[in-house]
């Protein structure tokens, strides 16, 4: 089982480097991470974007472009489609977001012709390493599905369970988050949580033990769960937190980074190939971790 990002980096370095197509690569922080990941043997890269801007940006931050393929496409949205097409066409194994907003990249990923649709729901998963916490914790979905339905939540869990398996966590313990740990008909998140737990009991969600509703404290802290008298195989031990909507996931994830000094790797799951989604605010290290996780998942 991979319990830390050091474990993830060690695991990926022993594998053949994956080919990552970067959409709109003309970003200084992205280029620095690309160089770092290439030098560490984590991945090889095809940079899609405005060649002149890529070269000028690289020069500005003293990043060598040696050994990196550049495909010129001046328009950012077109660059996203070209990068996606490289992945769907088999010339790259993993897609990575560059200097383009997430929604525009995702629209290219969802494109019916060149996209990476599989017929499944695509979802964002953020894996966190938090100082003082004994394992990697995945939060989903704080980046793609805005207000998922019950059926979409089941698919989002299934996607994250696939990621957990790659991390060596099986069966994954999934807590479906709500504000309370009892079903309250006035709180729709608690109704979905109870249904999802039952769906897992009946084999409609596989490879996971799912329980909910659970409040955040009962989900991740055994003492808090005991204090509330909750008997559950998941309470206090969750590997995955399913959040009710994008705002909760996004705010919870960012609070781990900014309040708790956590480190995050972010991916879109459920597509034909992994998609690395880093944000402008990610550190160099955070971007390398996202690339490493994408490369690990792209080995399948
Ligand atoms: C923590 C760091 C993460 C960050 O980057 S911060 C968060 C930023 N994230 C975002 O801004 C993205 C939020 N999501 C969105 O904007 C939208 O949901 C998204 C992904 C752009 C899609 O929206 P639209 O372009 O309006 O598309 P739509 O809803 O009309 O659907 C068009 C076709 O795509 C399909 N689709 C949409 N979301 C899907 C999904 N999750 N999985 C699988 N298929 C999906 C949808 O069914 C529709 O298909 P069809 O054309 O009817 O066949």
Short mmCIF file of C-alpha atoms and ligand atoms in Angstrom, two decimals:
data_model
loop_
_atom_site.label_atom_id
_atom_site.label_comp_id
_atom_site.label_asym_id
_atom_site.label_seq_id
_atom_site.Cartn_x
_atom_site.Cartn_y
_atom_site.Cartn_z
CA UNK A 1 0.00 0.00 0.00
CA UNK A 2 1.29 3.48 -0.91
CA UNK A 3 0.90 5.57 2.24
CA UNK A 4 2.66 8.75 1.23
CA UNK A 5 3.68 10.73 -1.84
CA UNK A 6 7.25 9.51 -1.28
CA UNK A 7 5.85 6.01 -1.88
CA UNK A 8 4.07 7.20 -5.05
CA UNK A 9 7.27 8.79 -6.39
CA UNK A 10 9.31 5.69 -5.58
CA UNK A 11 6.73 3.47 -7.30
CA UNK A 12 6.56 5.52 -10.48
CA UNK A 13 10.32 5.90 -10.81
CA UNK A 14 10.65 2.13 -11.16
CA UNK A 15 8.27 2.07 -14.15
CA UNK A 16 8.70 2.98 -17.81
CA UNK A 17 8.06 6.75 -18.22
CA UNK A 18 4.61 7.56 -19.64
CA UNK A 19 4.13 10.09 -22.46
CA UNK A 20 2.21 13.13 -21.24
CA UNK A 21 0.58 15.59 -23.67
CA UNK A 22 0.39 19.06 -22.12
CA UNK A 23 -2.45 21.29 -23.34
CA UNK A 24 -1.43 24.97 -23.67
CA UNK A 25 2.03 24.41 -22.21
CA UNK A 26 3.15 28.07 -22.22
CA UNK A 27 3.18 28.41 -18.43
CA UNK A 28 6.34 28.94 -16.40
CA UNK A 29 5.31 26.76 -13.44
CA UNK A 30 4.07 23.97 -15.73
CA UNK A 31 7.31 24.02 -17.74
CA UNK A 32 9.41 23.88 -14.57
CA UNK A 33 7.42 20.86 -13.36
CA UNK A 34 7.66 19.20 -16.78
CA UNK A 35 11.45 19.61 -16.74
CA UNK A 36 11.67 18.32 -13.18
CA UNK A 37 9.49 15.30 -13.91
CA UNK A 38 11.45 14.49 -17.05
CA UNK A 39 14.77 14.73 -15.22
CA UNK A 40 13.46 12.45 -12.47
CA UNK A 41 12.44 9.88 -15.12
CA UNK A 42 8.76 10.17 -14.18
CA UNK A 43 7.44 10.98 -17.66
CA UNK A 44 8.20 12.20 -21.19
CA UNK A 45 6.29 15.17 -22.57
CA UNK A 46 4.73 16.52 -25.74
CA UNK A 47 4.08 20.24 -25.32
CA UNK A 48 1.12 21.54 -27.30
CA UNK A 49 0.72 25.31 -27.48
CA UNK A 50 2.12 28.52 -28.88
CA UNK A 51 5.72 27.60 -29.76
CA UNK A 52 7.02 31.15 -29.46
CA UNK A 53 5.39 31.64 -26.05
CA UNK A 54 6.60 28.23 -24.85
CA UNK A 55 10.18 29.08 -25.86
CA UNK A 56 10.07 32.57 -24.37
CA UNK A 57 8.49 31.33 -21.13
CA UNK A 58 11.05 28.55 -20.82
CA UNK A 59 13.90 31.00 -21.38
CA UNK A 60 12.49 33.39 -18.76
CA UNK A 61 12.61 30.69 -16.07
CA UNK A 62 15.79 29.06 -17.42
CA UNK A 63 14.09 25.78 -18.28
CA UNK A 64 15.75 23.73 -20.99
CA UNK A 65 13.39 22.38 -23.65
CA UNK A 66 15.93 19.82 -24.79
CA UNK A 67 14.35 16.42 -25.39
CA UNK A 68 10.80 17.82 -25.29
CA UNK A 69 8.59 17.69 -28.39
CA UNK A 70 6.65 20.88 -29.17
CA UNK A 71 3.54 20.94 -31.34
CA UNK A 72 2.64 24.50 -32.35
CA UNK A 73 -0.97 25.57 -31.83
CA UNK A 74 -1.47 29.25 -31.03
CA UNK A 75 -5.11 29.01 -29.94
CA UNK A 76 -5.48 27.63 -26.39
CA UNK A 77 -8.76 25.80 -26.95
CA UNK A 78 -7.43 24.25 -30.15
CA UNK A 79 -4.30 23.29 -28.24
CA UNK A 80 -6.53 21.42 -25.79
CA UNK A 81 -8.21 19.52 -28.62
CA UNK A 82 -4.82 18.72 -30.22
CA UNK A 83 -3.45 17.43 -26.91
CA UNK A 84 -6.59 15.36 -26.27
CA UNK A 85 -6.34 13.94 -29.81
CA UNK A 86 -2.74 12.87 -29.15
CA UNK A 87 -3.98 10.87 -26.16
CA UNK A 88 -7.06 9.40 -27.84
CA UNK A 89 -4.90 8.56 -30.87
CA UNK A 90 -2.40 6.65 -28.73
CA UNK A 91 0.56 9.01 -29.24
CA UNK A 92 0.44 9.97 -25.57
CA UNK A 93 -0.68 8.04 -22.49
CA UNK A 94 -1.78 10.87 -20.21
CA UNK A 95 -3.22 14.39 -20.69
CA UNK A 96 -2.09 17.36 -18.61
CA UNK A 97 -3.65 20.79 -18.14
CA UNK A 98 -1.41 23.74 -18.93
CA UNK A 99 -2.37 27.43 -19.13
CA UNK A 100 -6.05 26.87 -19.86
CA UNK A 101 -9.04 26.91 -17.57
CA UNK A 102 -10.29 23.56 -16.31
CA UNK A 103 -13.73 23.81 -17.92
CA UNK A 104 -12.23 24.44 -21.40
CA UNK A 105 -9.90 21.49 -21.02
CA UNK A 106 -12.77 19.28 -19.85
CA UNK A 107 -14.91 20.27 -22.83
CA UNK A 108 -12.15 18.97 -25.12
CA UNK A 109 -11.93 15.78 -23.03
CA UNK A 110 -15.71 15.35 -23.43
CA UNK A 111 -15.65 16.03 -27.19
CA UNK A 112 -17.59 13.30 -28.98
CA UNK A 113 -15.02 12.91 -31.79
CA UNK A 114 -11.52 13.32 -30.39
CA UNK A 115 -12.35 13.17 -26.68
CA UNK A 116 -11.67 10.57 -24.05
CA UNK A 117 -15.24 9.53 -23.25
CA UNK A 118 -15.81 5.99 -22.08
CA UNK A 119 -19.54 6.10 -21.42
CA UNK A 120 -18.80 6.47 -17.72
CA UNK A 121 -19.05 9.57 -15.59
CA UNK A 122 -15.77 11.48 -15.48
CA UNK A 123 -14.83 12.90 -12.10
CA UNK A 124 -12.11 14.80 -10.30
CA UNK A 125 -10.18 13.20 -7.47
CA UNK A 126 -7.68 14.99 -5.29
CA UNK A 127 -5.25 12.89 -3.28
CA UNK A 128 -3.86 14.57 -0.16
CA UNK A 129 -0.93 13.96 2.12
CA UNK A 130 -1.51 15.91 5.31
CA UNK A 131 1.11 16.29 8.06
CA UNK A 132 0.08 14.23 11.09
CA UNK A 133 -2.39 12.10 9.12
CA UNK A 134 -1.32 8.49 8.71
CA UNK A 135 -2.45 7.78 5.15
CA UNK A 136 -3.23 9.31 1.77
CA UNK A 137 -6.75 10.74 1.69
CA UNK A 138 -8.77 11.18 -1.50
CA UNK A 139 -11.47 13.83 -1.83
CA UNK A 140 -13.92 13.58 -4.70
CA UNK A 141 -15.37 15.47 -6.54
CA UNK A 142 -14.18 19.00 -5.93
CA UNK A 143 -13.25 19.76 -9.52
CA UNK A 144 -15.62 18.50 -12.21
CA UNK A 145 -19.17 17.43 -11.31
CA UNK A 146 -20.92 20.48 -9.95
CA UNK A 147 -23.96 18.97 -8.21
CA UNK A 148 -23.92 15.22 -8.85
CA UNK A 149 -27.05 13.09 -8.77
CA UNK A 150 -27.22 9.87 -6.76
CA UNK A 151 -26.33 7.82 -9.85
CA UNK A 152 -23.39 10.12 -10.63
CA UNK A 153 -22.19 9.89 -7.02
CA UNK A 154 -22.13 6.10 -7.33
CA UNK A 155 -19.97 6.42 -10.47
CA UNK A 156 -17.72 9.00 -8.80
CA UNK A 157 -17.13 6.56 -5.94
CA UNK A 158 -16.40 3.76 -8.40
CA UNK A 159 -13.83 5.94 -10.21
CA UNK A 160 -12.07 6.79 -6.95
CA UNK A 161 -12.06 3.14 -5.90
CA UNK A 162 -10.12 2.37 -9.11
CA UNK A 163 -7.55 4.99 -8.13
CA UNK A 164 -7.35 3.59 -4.59
CA UNK A 165 -6.62 0.16 -6.06
CA UNK A 166 -3.66 1.58 -7.97
CA UNK A 167 -2.44 2.96 -4.62
CA UNK A 168 -2.73 -0.56 -3.18
CA UNK A 169 -5.82 0.22 -1.09
CA UNK A 170 -8.40 -2.53 -1.47
CA UNK A 171 -11.14 -2.57 -0.43
CA UNK A 172 -11.20 1.19 -0.09
CA UNK A 173 -13.14 2.70 2.79
CA UNK A 174 -15.42 5.40 1.47
CA UNK A 175 -17.18 7.92 3.71
CA UNK A 176 -20.07 9.78 2.17
CA UNK A 177 -19.93 13.19 3.80
CA UNK A 178 -22.83 15.17 5.17
CA UNK A 179 -23.27 17.60 8.03
CA UNK A 180 -24.57 14.91 10.39
CA UNK A 181 -24.32 11.14 10.77
CA UNK A 182 -28.05 10.40 10.80
CA UNK A 183 -30.50 10.47 7.92
CA UNK A 184 -32.39 13.73 7.94
CA UNK A 185 -35.06 14.04 5.21
CA UNK A 186 -34.44 17.79 5.12
CA UNK A 187 -30.78 17.22 4.18
CA UNK A 188 -30.64 15.57 0.74
CA UNK A 189 -26.95 14.70 1.14
CA UNK A 190 -27.86 12.37 4.01
CA UNK A 191 -30.46 10.55 1.89
CA UNK A 192 -27.97 10.02 -0.94
CA UNK A 193 -25.36 8.86 1.57
CA UNK A 194 -27.65 6.21 3.04
CA UNK A 195 -28.63 5.03 -0.46
CA UNK A 196 -24.96 4.81 -1.54
CA UNK A 197 -24.08 2.76 1.54
CA UNK A 198 -26.89 0.35 0.73
CA UNK A 199 -25.86 0.24 -2.95
CA UNK A 200 -22.39 -0.85 -1.88
CA UNK A 201 -23.86 -3.48 0.49
CA UNK A 202 -25.82 -4.91 -2.44
CA UNK A 203 -22.85 -4.95 -4.85
CA UNK A 204 -23.95 -1.95 -6.93
CA UNK A 205 -20.64 -0.31 -6.01
CA UNK A 206 -17.71 -2.71 -6.10
CA UNK A 207 -14.35 -2.92 -4.37
CA UNK A 208 -15.29 -0.61 -1.54
CA UNK A 209 -16.84 -0.45 1.87
CA UNK A 210 -19.10 2.58 1.77
CA UNK A 211 -20.77 4.22 4.74
CA UNK A 212 -22.70 7.39 5.33
CA UNK A 213 -23.92 9.82 6.17
CA UNK A 214 -20.82 10.71 8.15
CA UNK A 215 -19.69 14.13 9.23
CA UNK A 216 -16.04 14.94 8.50
CA UNK A 217 -14.84 14.34 12.06
CA UNK A 218 -16.53 10.92 12.32
CA UNK A 219 -15.17 9.97 8.89
CA UNK A 220 -11.50 10.54 9.58
CA UNK A 221 -11.04 10.46 13.34
CA UNK A 222 -11.63 7.26 15.34
CA UNK A 223 -11.93 9.13 18.62
CA UNK A 224 -14.66 11.40 17.23
CA UNK A 225 -16.52 8.37 15.85
CA UNK A 226 -16.28 6.56 19.20
CA UNK A 227 -17.41 9.66 21.04
CA UNK A 228 -20.57 9.73 18.91
CA UNK A 229 -21.08 5.98 19.41
CA UNK A 230 -20.89 5.26 15.69
CA UNK A 231 -20.24 1.62 14.84
CA UNK A 232 -19.06 1.42 11.27
CA UNK A 233 -16.19 -0.18 9.34
CA UNK A 234 -15.51 3.20 7.73
CA UNK A 235 -15.95 5.71 10.57
CA UNK A 236 -12.58 7.14 11.58
CA UNK A 237 -10.79 5.10 8.91
CA UNK A 238 -11.91 6.58 5.58
CA UNK A 239 -9.54 6.49 2.60
CA UNK A 240 -11.96 8.37 0.35
CA UNK A 241 -14.34 11.22 1.17
CA UNK A 242 -17.23 11.62 -1.25
CA UNK A 243 -18.47 15.20 -0.94
CA UNK A 244 -22.01 16.32 -1.78
CA UNK A 245 -21.03 18.99 -4.31
CA UNK A 246 -18.10 20.77 -5.96
CA UNK A 247 -18.06 23.64 -3.46
CA UNK A 248 -17.60 21.36 -0.45
CA UNK A 249 -14.88 19.36 -2.21
CA UNK A 250 -13.05 22.40 -3.45
CA UNK A 251 -13.14 24.23 -0.13
CA UNK A 252 -12.25 21.13 1.89
CA UNK A 253 -9.31 20.39 -0.38
CA UNK A 254 -7.99 23.92 -0.33
CA UNK A 255 -8.39 24.08 3.44
CA UNK A 256 -6.12 21.04 3.75
CA UNK A 257 -3.50 22.86 1.68
CA UNK A 258 -3.75 26.32 3.20
CA UNK A 259 -4.67 25.54 6.84
CA UNK A 260 -3.01 22.16 7.31
CA UNK A 261 -0.03 22.45 4.91
CA UNK A 262 -1.21 19.42 2.97
CA UNK A 263 0.15 18.45 -0.43
CA UNK A 264 -2.22 17.53 -3.25
CA UNK A 265 -2.19 15.60 -6.51
CA UNK A 266 -5.22 16.10 -8.77
CA UNK A 267 -6.60 13.96 -11.58
CA UNK A 268 -9.69 13.46 -13.71
CA UNK A 269 -10.78 9.82 -13.57
CA UNK A 270 -13.20 7.79 -15.68
CA UNK A 271 -11.81 8.97 -19.03
CA UNK A 272 -10.06 6.61 -21.44
CA UNK A 273 -6.73 7.88 -20.06
CA UNK A 274 -5.83 9.86 -16.92
CA UNK A 275 -5.97 13.64 -17.04
CA UNK A 276 -3.62 15.61 -14.77
CA UNK A 277 -5.29 18.75 -13.48
CA UNK A 278 -2.99 21.09 -11.65
CA UNK A 279 -4.05 24.55 -10.61
CA UNK A 280 -2.13 27.79 -10.92
CA UNK A 281 -1.77 27.91 -7.14
CA UNK A 282 -0.10 24.49 -6.92
CA UNK A 283 3.54 24.49 -5.89
CA UNK A 284 6.26 23.01 -8.09
CA UNK A 285 6.24 19.98 -5.82
CA UNK A 286 2.44 19.66 -6.07
CA UNK A 287 2.63 19.66 -9.85
CA UNK A 288 5.34 16.97 -9.83
CA UNK A 289 3.15 14.86 -7.52
CA UNK A 290 0.16 15.20 -9.85
CA UNK A 291 2.33 14.17 -12.81
CA UNK A 292 3.66 11.20 -10.83
CA UNK A 293 0.16 10.05 -9.89
CA UNK A 294 -1.04 10.50 -13.48
CA UNK A 295 1.94 8.52 -14.75
CA UNK A 296 1.25 5.76 -12.23
CA UNK A 297 -2.40 5.55 -13.26
CA UNK A 298 -1.41 5.74 -16.93
CA UNK A 299 0.50 2.46 -16.61
CA UNK A 300 -2.72 0.45 -16.77
C1 LIG B 1 -9.25 21.32 -7.09
C2 LIG B 1 -8.67 21.76 -8.41
C3 LIG B 1 -9.68 21.53 -9.50
C4 LIG B 1 -9.98 22.80 -10.25
O1 LIG B 1 -9.50 23.01 -11.29
S1 LIG B 1 -10.99 23.96 -9.57
C5 LIG B 1 -12.57 23.59 -10.20
C6 LIG B 1 -12.74 24.04 -11.59
N1 LIG B 1 -13.60 23.13 -12.24
C7 LIG B 1 -14.47 23.56 -13.13
O2 LIG B 1 -14.63 24.77 -13.33
C8 LIG B 1 -15.25 22.52 -13.90
C9 LIG B 1 -16.66 22.41 -13.39
N2 LIG B 1 -17.47 21.71 -14.35
C10 LIG B 1 -17.94 22.30 -15.49
O3 LIG B 1 -17.66 23.45 -15.77
C11 LIG B 1 -18.84 21.48 -16.37
O4 LIG B 1 -19.48 20.47 -15.66
C12 LIG B 1 -18.09 20.85 -17.60
C13 LIG B 1 -17.19 19.71 -17.17
C14 LIG B 1 -17.25 21.92 -18.34
C15 LIG B 1 -19.15 20.33 -18.57
O5 LIG B 1 -20.06 21.34 -18.76
P1 LIG B 1 -20.70 21.72 -20.19
O6 LIG B 1 -19.64 22.04 -21.17
O7 LIG B 1 -21.75 22.75 -19.91
O8 LIG B 1 -21.30 20.40 -20.65
P2 LIG B 1 -22.74 19.78 -20.43
O9 LIG B 1 -23.03 19.63 -18.97
O10 LIG B 1 -23.72 20.49 -21.28
O11 LIG B 1 -22.47 18.34 -21.05
C16 LIG B 1 -21.96 18.20 -22.38
C17 LIG B 1 -21.83 16.71 -22.64
O12 LIG B 1 -20.79 16.20 -21.78
C18 LIG B 1 -21.34 15.20 -20.91
N3 LIG B 1 -20.76 15.35 -19.58
C19 LIG B 1 -20.74 16.46 -18.83
N4 LIG B 1 -20.13 16.22 -17.68
C20 LIG B 1 -19.76 14.91 -17.72
C21 LIG B 1 -19.09 14.05 -16.82
N5 LIG B 1 -18.68 14.48 -15.63
N6 LIG B 1 -18.85 12.78 -17.20
C22 LIG B 1 -19.26 12.31 -18.39
N7 LIG B 1 -19.91 13.08 -19.30
C23 LIG B 1 -20.16 14.36 -18.94
C24 LIG B 1 -22.85 15.46 -20.89
O13 LIG B 1 -23.56 14.32 -20.56
C25 LIG B 1 -23.09 15.93 -22.29
O14 LIG B 1 -23.11 14.80 -23.12
P3 LIG B 1 -24.06 14.72 -24.41
O15 LIG B 1 -23.63 15.85 -25.31
O16 LIG B 1 -25.46 14.91 -23.92
O17 LIG B 1 -23.79 13.37 -24.99
#
